[in-house]
Amino acid sequence: MVLWGLLLGVLLAAVIGYLCLPGLFRQRKPQEPPLDKGPVPWLGHAMTFRKNMFEFLKGMWAKHGDVFTVQLGGEYFTFVMDPLSFGPILKDAQRKLDFVEYAKELVLKVFGYQSVHGDHQMIHSASTKYLMGVGLEDLNKAMLDSLSLVMLGLNGCSPDASCWCEDGLFHFCYNTVFKAGYLSLFGHTEDKEQDLLQAEQLFVEFSKFDLLFPRFVYSLLGPREWLEVGRLQRFFHNVLSVKDNLKKDGLSNWLYHMLQFLREKEVAPAMQDKFNFMMLWASQGNTGPTSFWALLFLLKHPEAMQAVKKEATKVVGKTRLEARRSFSCDLSILKCTPVLDSVMEESLRLRASPTLLRVVQGDYSLKMANGQEYQLRHGDKVALFPYLSVHMDPDIHPEPTAFKYDRFLNPDGSRKVDFYKGGKKIHHYNMPWGSGVSICPGRFFALSEMKIFILLMVSYFDLELVDPDTLVPPVNPWRWGFGTTQPTHDVRFRYRLRPAE
Ligand code: HEM
């Protein structure tokens, strides 16, 4: 017994030593960025970082300046905070910064999807073909039809639809945009009633997964939560299974062609199901929350709401539905909404907070815009957090925490693209979609979906906050760095379809 105890102790000490020693001995070399290993061996700053990445990085930036390396859970991350120096990292002309291998590990852990050669490139080319340009027109139409189904029900507008309903604004937006987006991309059957029920069930389970998601990625779940994540993963693999999926009508060309690529690569059907789950996550995790923030900002800023409504009336036209009718509008209008475009850019600036990560392959020389050069080590990660270093920079965006609906409009009403830092024109002035090799390939469709939803909401519905004095809720600090943020709590609102004349 004593011997076993001793052996176990030695083993434990060996594991701890193996994990911690490299960190204990690591010292900053000349030309390397300031190194902050944090208070706890191996863990470094992990706990403070995970609890509130925004506040943590603000502190580190103030302490170390524009470039610094921190230890987080045994790994070293070099944060670059000067947006004028982002160019070489995002272009990666030295070909030493990897995204693809890093992403493969992440999606294996989170979605169980084992990547195959060429799939990253394939996702981007399928998205260029079917989520942008001409390919996008079919999908916009599908989205309008799906929004009609989700918002008005099976038979179009019911004769008694114009009574007030109350809901949480976050729940309403996420639920509606999720279900409509899902039906547009993953298809539907002859049985619309069943489709709606399935989409609702999918949303309920998706919300549970979404809640656990940040702590799951950080490996901080308790035993029960691990079991729950396993159950949820199996649920999604089952409901999104390709054997049912491919039989559906209106499966989007986007998904169809990506699944065809996997079939040609002889990827097992069970793995294709996991791919579907990954695409559900990528396509539905941010659009609902972003629509929520945009609508809430409009409800809190009457002058912005008025400007959007004025634009909507011009482009949507007749805005009262007769009984049994569904929404219809000429979707080419989506190209003529500069005010709404600015509202969306501003909402994303204020609430989208992606982290861009690249793994250093071989020793890497980082050249800053001010001419300074740093050496980064093989295996370390380079990280950008543009929410703090760009979106909230008062030099680029005066009064950065304020919602200004016309921030991205020129005085002549055209889109504003000229922003400056330290008197220099800046290319990366808003980065909700990431940038470089990992830029969101769904960004044009995402914008269309959210714009159609908001145009319908402000055109066909009366909306108001239950308590007009309610404050915009703060961001849940666990979600910094994971795309669009979410509020700490929901906000009650009421809505009704405008009565027919
Ligand atoms: C407001 C909505 C959205 C936001 C803010 C957003 C943001 C992002 C960001 C920041 C990334 C890059 C992540 C990284 O660098 O690791 C990303 C990746 C991705 N997004 Fe989006 N996204 C949105 C909507 C969508 C939609 C609607 C789709 C598809 C229909 C989509 C498909 C994807 C895919 C497939 C990737 C992975 C790309 C890759 O592996 O290179 N996204 N998104």
Coordinates of C-alpha atoms and ligand atoms in Angstrom, one line a residue, residues 99 102-103 106 120 123-124 127 131 139 185 254 279 282-284 286-288 290 348 352 354-358 431-435 437-443 445-447 449-450 483-484, ligand 1:
F99 CA -4.2 28.6 -39.2
Y102 CA -4.7 24.7 -35.4
A103 CA -8.3 24.8 -36.6
L106 CA -10.1 22.7 -32.4
H120 CA -10.6 24.2 -45.5
I123 CA -15.3 25.5 -47.5
H124 CA -14.0 28.8 -48.7
S127 CA -18.9 29.8 -49.8
L131 CA -22.9 32.5 -50.1
L139 CA -30.4 31.9 -50.6
L185 CA -29.4 26.1 -45.3
W254 CA -23.7 25.5 -50.2
M279 CA -21.6 24.1 -40.1
A282 CA -20.7 28.3 -37.7
S283 CA -23.8 29.5 -39.5
Q284 CA -26.2 30.0 -36.6
N286 CA -23.6 34.6 -34.3
T287 CA -26.5 35.9 -36.5
G288 CA -29.2 35.7 -33.9
T290 CA -26.0 40.2 -33.6
L348 CA -20.8 44.5 -35.0
A352 CA -18.4 41.2 -32.2
P354 CA -13.3 37.4 -32.5
T355 CA -9.9 36.2 -31.6
L356 CA -7.6 35.6 -34.5
L357 CA -5.0 32.9 -33.9
R358 CA -2.0 31.6 -35.9
M431 CA -12.9 43.3 -37.9
P432 CA -16.1 41.4 -36.8
W433 CA -15.5 38.7 -39.5
G434 CA -11.8 38.0 -38.7
S435 CA -9.4 38.5 -41.6
V437 CA -7.1 33.0 -44.4
S438 CA -9.7 32.5 -41.7
I439 CA -12.0 35.4 -42.6
C440 CA -15.7 34.4 -42.2
P441 CA -16.8 32.9 -45.6
G442 CA -20.4 33.4 -44.7
R443 CA -20.2 37.1 -44.0
F445 CA -25.1 35.8 -46.3
A446 CA -24.9 36.6 -42.6
L447 CA -25.5 40.3 -43.4
E449 CA -30.1 37.3 -43.3
M450 CA -29.9 39.9 -40.5
G483 CA -17.5 35.9 -32.0
T484 CA -20.6 37.9 -31.3
Ligands
HEM1 C1 -22.9 37.8 -37.5 C2 -22.7 36.6 -38.0 C3 -21.3 36.0 -38.1 C4 -20.1 36.5 -37.5 C5 -19.9 37.6 -36.6 C6 -19.1 35.5 -38.0 C7 -17.8 35.6 -37.6 C8 -16.8 34.7 -38.0 C9 -15.4 34.7 -37.6 C10 -14.8 35.8 -36.8 C11 -14.8 33.6 -38.2 C12 -13.3 33.3 -38.1 C13 -12.9 32.6 -36.9 C14 -11.4 32.4 -36.9 O1 -10.6 33.2 -37.3 O2 -11.0 31.4 -36.3 C15 -15.8 32.9 -38.8 C16 -15.6 31.7 -39.5 C17 -16.5 31.0 -40.2 N1 -17.8 31.4 -40.5 FE1 -18.7 33.0 -39.7 N2 -19.7 34.6 -38.8 C18 -21.0 34.9 -38.9 C19 -21.9 34.2 -39.7 C20 -21.7 33.1 -40.5 C21 -22.6 32.5 -41.4 C22 -24.1 32.9 -41.6 C23 -22.0 31.4 -42.0 C24 -22.5 30.4 -43.0 C25 -23.6 30.4 -43.6 C26 -20.6 31.4 -41.5 C27 -19.7 30.5 -41.8 C28 -18.4 30.4 -41.3 C29 -17.5 29.3 -41.5 C30 -17.7 28.1 -42.3 C31 -16.3 29.7 -40.8 C32 -15.0 28.9 -40.7 C33 -14.0 29.4 -41.8 C34 -12.7 28.7 -41.8 O3 -12.5 27.6 -41.2 O4 -11.7 29.3 -42.3 N3 -20.5 32.5 -40.6 N4 -17.0 33.5 -38.7

